[in-house]
């Protein structure tokens, strides 16, 4: 106690917890809470140096750094101190593969809503590194508590989501300070991502954070570097007191949207930065080459066309312009090396394996893997038994494993009537309407197209409520598609890229990816055909076709032509000059 005049003064009680400063201290030194020039300069450097990283090294991230990033997120401000964030740390390769396939699909869907030039530019960009980054962190917001029960959310019910966004920023800056790269990926259907992670109702995702050592060190934001957008000056986003009159109001964010239209589909991978050429000089081919190289197929110089043939009882319903015996003749010519598919394969330097997957008249010299059970016409009875589907897929796995040692594995098929089969299966798998999937096939007229639509509609009526891909194959598929599904799975498991062909030659990729999501990373779209559902199938797979030649031929012709381009491109990659 001190005395000054008649009024004694006492020592200020200083709390042992909480804020120990006094009003007098804060009045006399309002800047006293500052952390010093070194800290503010370091913070400014981290904020300015934060980048959305898309390319990562495979090196592991130490657990203590992952914990530091998570701890920073957990220190974020939150509405009503609710701390609604939940961090799902993903290291399981299968989960990562599924997420990457989902992002590929969403990316293509996004491009489909852009003007064509803008869509092409978007497809040229690398927008995520889900497969490369060693760590994935999904930030989820637990919204199960009613907004009225959280201080501050009754009036701003989305403040919990904003709180989670501040956690992401904390994590991002901490990662950057430690030299780690982080990328925020929102190329997902939120419900699909939530289902993948088993999130309960009321817990929503804010996207996927890729975390790892960066394989790029960009000096400026990526989208700014490629002239996708530019930084808006600060004075254009700072307003004073109120929103100004219309003539002085800030411009609304630019929209590049237009009505949905089919677009090319893409599966993009890293650019070949070491080549003495601008990144992605070969356009779509470069991205396909990167996909081949990404699965470890650096030394590929050849490959194999697996061409499977089967008859289809649905031809009895008047859905084909050609006699069923044509299937036998084409497969026989394939064994002889003279069918259109076999000739194209030979021209590309590929081996040929012909498979009899259910041709009525046996084909000498063909590898035989035929259904043992009853066959149906799709419209009234199942195409084949589930046991036969499983046996065909298993046999196909063995063939695919054997073909993988040669390099690229190209899919080819022949089967009179199988464009109707493929349309029905595409509708069942992708939830399409018959009018969106049924095309001309090989020489159909208007009446035949109408019959095909009726058959597909009847087949779909029988598949209502079924989602299992193998059961759908049994109900409305074809033996050659089942066999090629196994080929795809076997080849992918052996590390070989798989080149898809037309509609019937691409559906095995869809089914394989449904069964084994990681298989999607091994797929390449050789072409987009004239069949109406084919582009939609490729969109489902998130793949952009190498060729658009309006081919009518099946038999793997498009896949082999694309394989020739791929092999030539790989040779160029091996020979071309490199930078230091």
PDB file of C-alpha atoms in Angstrom, residues 266-483:
ATOM      1  CA  UNK A 266      -9.240 -36.228 -69.017  1.00  0.00           C
ATOM      2  CA  UNK A 267      -7.062 -38.201 -66.765  1.00  0.00           C
ATOM      3  CA  UNK A 268      -4.128 -35.954 -66.086  1.00  0.00           C
ATOM      4  CA  UNK A 269      -0.762 -36.633 -64.486  1.00  0.00           C
ATOM      5  CA  UNK A 270       2.471 -34.774 -63.957  1.00  0.00           C
ATOM      6  CA  UNK A 271       4.154 -32.908 -66.797  1.00  0.00           C
ATOM      7  CA  UNK A 272       7.487 -34.077 -68.153  1.00  0.00           C
ATOM      8  CA  UNK A 273       9.372 -31.087 -66.775  1.00  0.00           C
ATOM      9  CA  UNK A 274      12.825 -32.340 -67.709  1.00  0.00           C
ATOM     10  CA  UNK A 275      12.220 -32.403 -71.470  1.00  0.00           C
ATOM     11  CA  UNK A 276      13.639 -29.601 -73.572  1.00  0.00           C
ATOM     12  CA  UNK A 277      10.180 -28.364 -74.515  1.00  0.00           C
ATOM     13  CA  UNK A 278       7.327 -26.455 -72.922  1.00  0.00           C
ATOM     14  CA  UNK A 279       5.258 -28.563 -70.497  1.00  0.00           C
ATOM     15  CA  UNK A 280       2.655 -30.750 -72.226  1.00  0.00           C
ATOM     16  CA  UNK A 281       3.878 -29.874 -75.706  1.00  0.00           C
ATOM     17  CA  UNK A 282       2.083 -32.942 -77.059  1.00  0.00           C
ATOM     18  CA  UNK A 283      -1.220 -31.977 -75.452  1.00  0.00           C
ATOM     19  CA  UNK A 284      -3.558 -34.870 -74.725  1.00  0.00           C
ATOM     20  CA  UNK A 285      -0.910 -37.371 -75.779  1.00  0.00           C
ATOM     21  CA  UNK A 286       1.526 -35.940 -73.238  1.00  0.00           C
ATOM     22  CA  UNK A 287      -0.969 -36.429 -70.438  1.00  0.00           C
ATOM     23  CA  UNK A 288      -1.639 -39.989 -71.582  1.00  0.00           C
ATOM     24  CA  UNK A 289       2.099 -40.682 -71.682  1.00  0.00           C
ATOM     25  CA  UNK A 290       2.415 -39.323 -68.168  1.00  0.00           C
ATOM     26  CA  UNK A 291      -0.335 -41.699 -67.075  1.00  0.00           C
ATOM     27  CA  UNK A 292       1.538 -44.623 -68.636  1.00  0.00           C
ATOM     28  CA  UNK A 293       4.762 -43.585 -66.947  1.00  0.00           C
ATOM     29  CA  UNK A 294       3.018 -42.978 -63.627  1.00  0.00           C
ATOM     30  CA  UNK A 295       2.124 -46.666 -63.293  1.00  0.00           C
ATOM     31  CA  UNK A 296       5.743 -47.641 -63.774  1.00  0.00           C
ATOM     32  CA  UNK A 297       5.694 -48.621 -67.464  1.00  0.00           C
ATOM     33  CA  UNK A 298       8.812 -46.651 -68.424  1.00  0.00           C
ATOM     34  CA  UNK A 299      10.332 -49.174 -70.815  1.00  0.00           C
ATOM     35  CA  UNK A 300       7.234 -50.142 -72.785  1.00  0.00           C
ATOM     36  CA  UNK A 301       7.921 -50.773 -76.470  1.00  0.00           C
ATOM     37  CA  UNK A 302       5.003 -53.052 -77.369  1.00  0.00           C
ATOM     38  CA  UNK A 303       1.846 -54.651 -76.088  1.00  0.00           C
ATOM     39  CA  UNK A 304      -1.016 -57.034 -76.786  1.00  0.00           C
ATOM     40  CA  UNK A 305      -4.515 -56.730 -78.186  1.00  0.00           C
ATOM     41  CA  UNK A 306      -6.899 -59.050 -76.352  1.00  0.00           C
ATOM     42  CA  UNK A 307      -9.905 -59.464 -78.653  1.00  0.00           C
ATOM     43  CA  UNK A 308     -12.847 -61.380 -77.188  1.00  0.00           C
ATOM     44  CA  UNK A 309     -15.851 -62.537 -79.207  1.00  0.00           C
ATOM     45  CA  UNK A 310     -19.291 -63.788 -78.197  1.00  0.00           C
ATOM     46  CA  UNK A 311     -22.727 -64.296 -79.701  1.00  0.00           C
ATOM     47  CA  UNK A 312     -25.808 -62.680 -78.164  1.00  0.00           C
ATOM     48  CA  UNK A 313     -29.346 -64.094 -78.033  1.00  0.00           C
ATOM     49  CA  UNK A 314     -30.666 -60.511 -78.177  1.00  0.00           C
ATOM     50  CA  UNK A 315     -30.036 -60.577 -81.935  1.00  0.00           C
ATOM     51  CA  UNK A 316     -33.209 -62.644 -82.169  1.00  0.00           C
ATOM     52  CA  UNK A 317     -35.155 -59.481 -81.314  1.00  0.00           C
ATOM     53  CA  UNK A 318     -34.146 -57.714 -84.527  1.00  0.00           C
ATOM     54  CA  UNK A 319     -31.530 -55.340 -83.144  1.00  0.00           C
ATOM     55  CA  UNK A 320     -28.687 -55.966 -85.599  1.00  0.00           C
ATOM     56  CA  UNK A 321     -28.208 -55.404 -89.323  1.00  0.00           C
ATOM     57  CA  UNK A 322     -25.778 -58.327 -89.649  1.00  0.00           C
ATOM     58  CA  UNK A 323     -26.154 -62.099 -89.229  1.00  0.00           C
ATOM     59  CA  UNK A 324     -24.901 -63.610 -85.984  1.00  0.00           C
ATOM     60  CA  UNK A 325     -22.400 -65.743 -87.906  1.00  0.00           C
ATOM     61  CA  UNK A 326     -20.344 -62.602 -88.549  1.00  0.00           C
ATOM     62  CA  UNK A 327     -18.979 -62.862 -85.011  1.00  0.00           C
ATOM     63  CA  UNK A 328     -17.477 -66.261 -85.787  1.00  0.00           C
ATOM     64  CA  UNK A 329     -15.947 -65.045 -89.036  1.00  0.00           C
ATOM     65  CA  UNK A 330     -14.315 -61.986 -87.473  1.00  0.00           C
ATOM     66  CA  UNK A 331     -12.894 -64.013 -84.589  1.00  0.00           C
ATOM     67  CA  UNK A 332     -11.573 -66.621 -87.024  1.00  0.00           C
ATOM     68  CA  UNK A 333      -9.914 -63.862 -89.055  1.00  0.00           C
ATOM     69  CA  UNK A 334      -8.447 -62.511 -85.824  1.00  0.00           C
ATOM     70  CA  UNK A 335      -6.831 -65.855 -85.081  1.00  0.00           C
ATOM     71  CA  UNK A 336      -5.478 -65.815 -88.637  1.00  0.00           C
ATOM     72  CA  UNK A 337      -4.153 -62.294 -88.094  1.00  0.00           C
ATOM     73  CA  UNK A 338      -6.248 -60.733 -90.855  1.00  0.00           C
ATOM     74  CA  UNK A 339      -9.274 -59.159 -89.157  1.00  0.00           C
ATOM     75  CA  UNK A 340      -9.396 -55.370 -89.056  1.00  0.00           C
ATOM     76  CA  UNK A 341      -8.493 -55.402 -85.367  1.00  0.00           C
ATOM     77  CA  UNK A 342      -5.643 -57.889 -85.779  1.00  0.00           C
ATOM     78  CA  UNK A 343      -4.255 -56.017 -88.777  1.00  0.00           C
ATOM     79  CA  UNK A 344      -4.339 -52.732 -86.854  1.00  0.00           C
ATOM     80  CA  UNK A 345      -2.610 -54.407 -83.918  1.00  0.00           C
ATOM     81  CA  UNK A 346       0.121 -55.775 -86.158  1.00  0.00           C
ATOM     82  CA  UNK A 347       0.614 -52.357 -87.696  1.00  0.00           C
ATOM     83  CA  UNK A 348       1.164 -50.973 -84.197  1.00  0.00           C
ATOM     84  CA  UNK A 349       3.633 -53.723 -83.317  1.00  0.00           C
ATOM     85  CA  UNK A 350       1.256 -55.475 -80.935  1.00  0.00           C
ATOM     86  CA  UNK A 351       0.684 -59.170 -80.338  1.00  0.00           C
ATOM     87  CA  UNK A 352      -2.867 -60.527 -80.693  1.00  0.00           C
ATOM     88  CA  UNK A 353      -4.788 -62.891 -78.425  1.00  0.00           C
ATOM     89  CA  UNK A 354      -8.188 -64.013 -79.725  1.00  0.00           C
ATOM     90  CA  UNK A 355     -10.624 -65.315 -77.109  1.00  0.00           C
ATOM     91  CA  UNK A 356     -13.791 -67.311 -77.778  1.00  0.00           C
ATOM     92  CA  UNK A 357     -15.993 -66.079 -74.932  1.00  0.00           C
ATOM     93  CA  UNK A 358     -19.165 -67.677 -76.255  1.00  0.00           C
ATOM     94  CA  UNK A 359     -19.363 -68.024 -80.043  1.00  0.00           C
ATOM     95  CA  UNK A 360     -21.919 -70.622 -81.135  1.00  0.00           C
ATOM     96  CA  UNK A 361     -19.605 -72.219 -83.683  1.00  0.00           C
ATOM     97  CA  UNK A 362     -16.213 -72.960 -82.144  1.00  0.00           C
ATOM     98  CA  UNK A 363     -13.254 -71.007 -83.524  1.00  0.00           C
ATOM     99  CA  UNK A 364     -10.122 -73.154 -83.921  1.00  0.00           C
ATOM    100  CA  UNK A 365      -7.022 -71.522 -82.485  1.00  0.00           C
ATOM    101  CA  UNK A 366      -8.905 -69.137 -80.212  1.00  0.00           C
ATOM    102  CA  UNK A 367      -8.414 -69.186 -76.470  1.00  0.00           C
ATOM    103  CA  UNK A 368     -11.661 -70.735 -75.184  1.00  0.00           C
ATOM    104  CA  UNK A 369     -13.434 -69.348 -72.119  1.00  0.00           C
ATOM    105  CA  UNK A 370     -17.137 -69.872 -72.713  1.00  0.00           C
ATOM    106  CA  UNK A 371     -20.218 -69.580 -70.485  1.00  0.00           C
ATOM    107  CA  UNK A 372     -21.466 -72.955 -69.285  1.00  0.00           C
ATOM    108  CA  UNK A 373     -24.960 -71.902 -68.215  1.00  0.00           C
ATOM    109  CA  UNK A 374     -28.032 -70.659 -70.036  1.00  0.00           C
ATOM    110  CA  UNK A 375     -27.974 -67.434 -72.035  1.00  0.00           C
ATOM    111  CA  UNK A 376     -30.871 -64.965 -72.284  1.00  0.00           C
ATOM    112  CA  UNK A 377     -32.031 -62.066 -74.452  1.00  0.00           C
ATOM    113  CA  UNK A 378     -31.777 -59.309 -71.756  1.00  0.00           C
ATOM    114  CA  UNK A 379     -35.350 -58.159 -72.303  1.00  0.00           C
ATOM    115  CA  UNK A 380     -37.041 -61.173 -70.706  1.00  0.00           C
ATOM    116  CA  UNK A 381     -34.245 -63.246 -69.163  1.00  0.00           C
ATOM    117  CA  UNK A 382     -30.753 -62.712 -67.809  1.00  0.00           C
ATOM    118  CA  UNK A 383     -27.928 -62.568 -70.325  1.00  0.00           C
ATOM    119  CA  UNK A 384     -26.009 -65.246 -68.405  1.00  0.00           C
ATOM    120  CA  UNK A 385     -25.608 -66.705 -64.952  1.00  0.00           C
ATOM    121  CA  UNK A 386     -23.698 -65.010 -62.168  1.00  0.00           C
ATOM    122  CA  UNK A 387     -21.474 -68.084 -61.924  1.00  0.00           C
ATOM    123  CA  UNK A 388     -20.502 -67.671 -65.577  1.00  0.00           C
ATOM    124  CA  UNK A 389     -19.737 -63.986 -65.044  1.00  0.00           C
ATOM    125  CA  UNK A 390     -17.445 -64.796 -62.140  1.00  0.00           C
ATOM    126  CA  UNK A 391     -15.717 -67.541 -64.130  1.00  0.00           C
ATOM    127  CA  UNK A 392     -15.214 -65.248 -67.139  1.00  0.00           C
ATOM    128  CA  UNK A 393     -13.773 -62.473 -64.975  1.00  0.00           C
ATOM    129  CA  UNK A 394     -11.407 -64.938 -63.306  1.00  0.00           C
ATOM    130  CA  UNK A 395     -10.261 -66.304 -66.667  1.00  0.00           C
ATOM    131  CA  UNK A 396      -9.809 -62.770 -67.948  1.00  0.00           C
ATOM    132  CA  UNK A 397      -7.577 -61.926 -64.993  1.00  0.00           C
ATOM    133  CA  UNK A 398      -5.208 -64.709 -66.015  1.00  0.00           C
ATOM    134  CA  UNK A 399      -5.161 -63.519 -69.629  1.00  0.00           C
ATOM    135  CA  UNK A 400      -4.567 -59.919 -68.537  1.00  0.00           C
ATOM    136  CA  UNK A 401      -1.728 -60.938 -66.254  1.00  0.00           C
ATOM    137  CA  UNK A 402      -0.064 -62.789 -69.111  1.00  0.00           C
ATOM    138  CA  UNK A 403      -0.564 -59.944 -71.574  1.00  0.00           C
ATOM    139  CA  UNK A 404       0.844 -57.383 -69.135  1.00  0.00           C
ATOM    140  CA  UNK A 405       4.403 -58.604 -69.604  1.00  0.00           C
ATOM    141  CA  UNK A 406       4.342 -57.337 -73.209  1.00  0.00           C
ATOM    142  CA  UNK A 407       3.555 -53.721 -72.269  1.00  0.00           C
ATOM    143  CA  UNK A 408       0.296 -51.988 -73.185  1.00  0.00           C
ATOM    144  CA  UNK A 409      -2.851 -54.112 -73.018  1.00  0.00           C
ATOM    145  CA  UNK A 410      -5.505 -53.107 -75.564  1.00  0.00           C
ATOM    146  CA  UNK A 411      -9.116 -54.243 -75.279  1.00  0.00           C
ATOM    147  CA  UNK A 412     -11.059 -55.387 -78.323  1.00  0.00           C
ATOM    148  CA  UNK A 413     -14.389 -57.138 -78.787  1.00  0.00           C
ATOM    149  CA  UNK A 414     -16.625 -58.532 -81.476  1.00  0.00           C
ATOM    150  CA  UNK A 415     -20.202 -59.669 -81.067  1.00  0.00           C
ATOM    151  CA  UNK A 416     -23.129 -59.005 -83.356  1.00  0.00           C
ATOM    152  CA  UNK A 417     -25.777 -57.285 -81.246  1.00  0.00           C
ATOM    153  CA  UNK A 418     -23.403 -56.151 -78.548  1.00  0.00           C
ATOM    154  CA  UNK A 419     -24.042 -52.437 -79.077  1.00  0.00           C
ATOM    155  CA  UNK A 420     -27.525 -53.140 -77.685  1.00  0.00           C
ATOM    156  CA  UNK A 421     -25.975 -55.115 -74.840  1.00  0.00           C
ATOM    157  CA  UNK A 422     -23.459 -52.346 -74.166  1.00  0.00           C
ATOM    158  CA  UNK A 423     -26.178 -49.665 -74.214  1.00  0.00           C
ATOM    159  CA  UNK A 424     -28.264 -51.617 -71.697  1.00  0.00           C
ATOM    160  CA  UNK A 425     -25.278 -52.201 -69.431  1.00  0.00           C
ATOM    161  CA  UNK A 426     -24.213 -48.548 -69.653  1.00  0.00           C
ATOM    162  CA  UNK A 427     -27.729 -47.457 -68.681  1.00  0.00           C
ATOM    163  CA  UNK A 428     -27.777 -49.843 -65.736  1.00  0.00           C
ATOM    164  CA  UNK A 429     -24.335 -48.799 -64.483  1.00  0.00           C
ATOM    165  CA  UNK A 430     -24.653 -45.050 -65.052  1.00  0.00           C
ATOM    166  CA  UNK A 431     -28.400 -44.618 -64.480  1.00  0.00           C
ATOM    167  CA  UNK A 432     -29.033 -43.431 -68.048  1.00  0.00           C
ATOM    168  CA  UNK A 433     -32.225 -43.409 -70.062  1.00  0.00           C
ATOM    169  CA  UNK A 434     -32.374 -45.585 -73.220  1.00  0.00           C
ATOM    170  CA  UNK A 435     -32.708 -42.562 -75.513  1.00  0.00           C
ATOM    171  CA  UNK A 436     -29.424 -41.235 -74.103  1.00  0.00           C
ATOM    172  CA  UNK A 437     -27.522 -44.453 -74.723  1.00  0.00           C
ATOM    173  CA  UNK A 438     -28.845 -46.295 -77.773  1.00  0.00           C
ATOM    174  CA  UNK A 439     -27.049 -45.437 -80.998  1.00  0.00           C
ATOM    175  CA  UNK A 440     -26.891 -46.639 -84.573  1.00  0.00           C
ATOM    176  CA  UNK A 441     -24.441 -49.450 -83.947  1.00  0.00           C
ATOM    177  CA  UNK A 442     -23.241 -51.021 -87.184  1.00  0.00           C
ATOM    178  CA  UNK A 443     -25.670 -49.898 -89.852  1.00  0.00           C
ATOM    179  CA  UNK A 444     -28.992 -49.696 -87.975  1.00  0.00           C
ATOM    180  CA  UNK A 445     -31.907 -47.796 -89.492  1.00  0.00           C
ATOM    181  CA  UNK A 446     -34.518 -45.754 -87.612  1.00  0.00           C
ATOM    182  CA  UNK A 447     -36.845 -48.718 -87.031  1.00  0.00           C
ATOM    183  CA  UNK A 448     -34.007 -50.840 -85.709  1.00  0.00           C
ATOM    184  CA  UNK A 449     -32.868 -48.075 -83.367  1.00  0.00           C
ATOM    185  CA  UNK A 450     -36.425 -47.894 -82.016  1.00  0.00           C
ATOM    186  CA  UNK A 451     -36.422 -51.666 -81.406  1.00  0.00           C
ATOM    187  CA  UNK A 452     -33.071 -51.399 -79.652  1.00  0.00           C
ATOM    188  CA  UNK A 453     -34.458 -48.719 -77.348  1.00  0.00           C
ATOM    189  CA  UNK A 454     -37.453 -50.893 -76.522  1.00  0.00           C
ATOM    190  CA  UNK A 455     -35.192 -53.841 -75.718  1.00  0.00           C
ATOM    191  CA  UNK A 456     -32.961 -51.694 -73.519  1.00  0.00           C
ATOM    192  CA  UNK A 457     -35.996 -50.252 -71.714  1.00  0.00           C
ATOM    193  CA  UNK A 458     -37.304 -53.762 -71.032  1.00  0.00           C
ATOM    194  CA  UNK A 459     -33.884 -54.861 -69.799  1.00  0.00           C
ATOM    195  CA  UNK A 460     -33.633 -51.880 -67.458  1.00  0.00           C
ATOM    196  CA  UNK A 461     -37.044 -52.635 -65.990  1.00  0.00           C
ATOM    197  CA  UNK A 462     -35.547 -55.915 -64.796  1.00  0.00           C
ATOM    198  CA  UNK A 463     -32.509 -54.282 -63.181  1.00  0.00           C
ATOM    199  CA  UNK A 464     -34.368 -51.848 -60.919  1.00  0.00           C
ATOM    200  CA  UNK A 465     -32.776 -51.705 -57.479  1.00  0.00           C
ATOM    201  CA  UNK A 466     -29.665 -53.671 -58.480  1.00  0.00           C
ATOM    202  CA  UNK A 467     -26.278 -51.953 -58.191  1.00  0.00           C
ATOM    203  CA  UNK A 468     -23.771 -54.791 -57.916  1.00  0.00           C
ATOM    204  CA  UNK A 469     -21.682 -54.584 -61.118  1.00  0.00           C
ATOM    205  CA  UNK A 470     -21.241 -58.339 -61.511  1.00  0.00           C
ATOM    206  CA  UNK A 471     -24.961 -58.973 -61.089  1.00  0.00           C
ATOM    207  CA  UNK A 472     -25.701 -56.266 -63.640  1.00  0.00           C
ATOM    208  CA  UNK A 473     -23.243 -57.961 -65.982  1.00  0.00           C
ATOM    209  CA  UNK A 474     -25.154 -61.203 -65.549  1.00  0.00           C
ATOM    210  CA  UNK A 475     -28.518 -59.550 -66.116  1.00  0.00           C
ATOM    211  CA  UNK A 476     -27.803 -57.324 -69.130  1.00  0.00           C
ATOM    212  CA  UNK A 477     -24.137 -57.743 -70.056  1.00  0.00           C
ATOM    213  CA  UNK A 478     -22.169 -59.903 -72.434  1.00  0.00           C
ATOM    214  CA  UNK A 479     -19.549 -62.640 -72.000  1.00  0.00           C
ATOM    215  CA  UNK A 480     -16.895 -60.655 -73.877  1.00  0.00           C
ATOM    216  CA  UNK A 481     -17.430 -57.676 -71.552  1.00  0.00           C
ATOM    217  CA  UNK A 482     -17.098 -59.922 -68.500  1.00  0.00           C
ATOM    218  CA  UNK A 483     -13.942 -61.493 -69.917  1.00  0.00           C
TER     219      UNK A 483
END
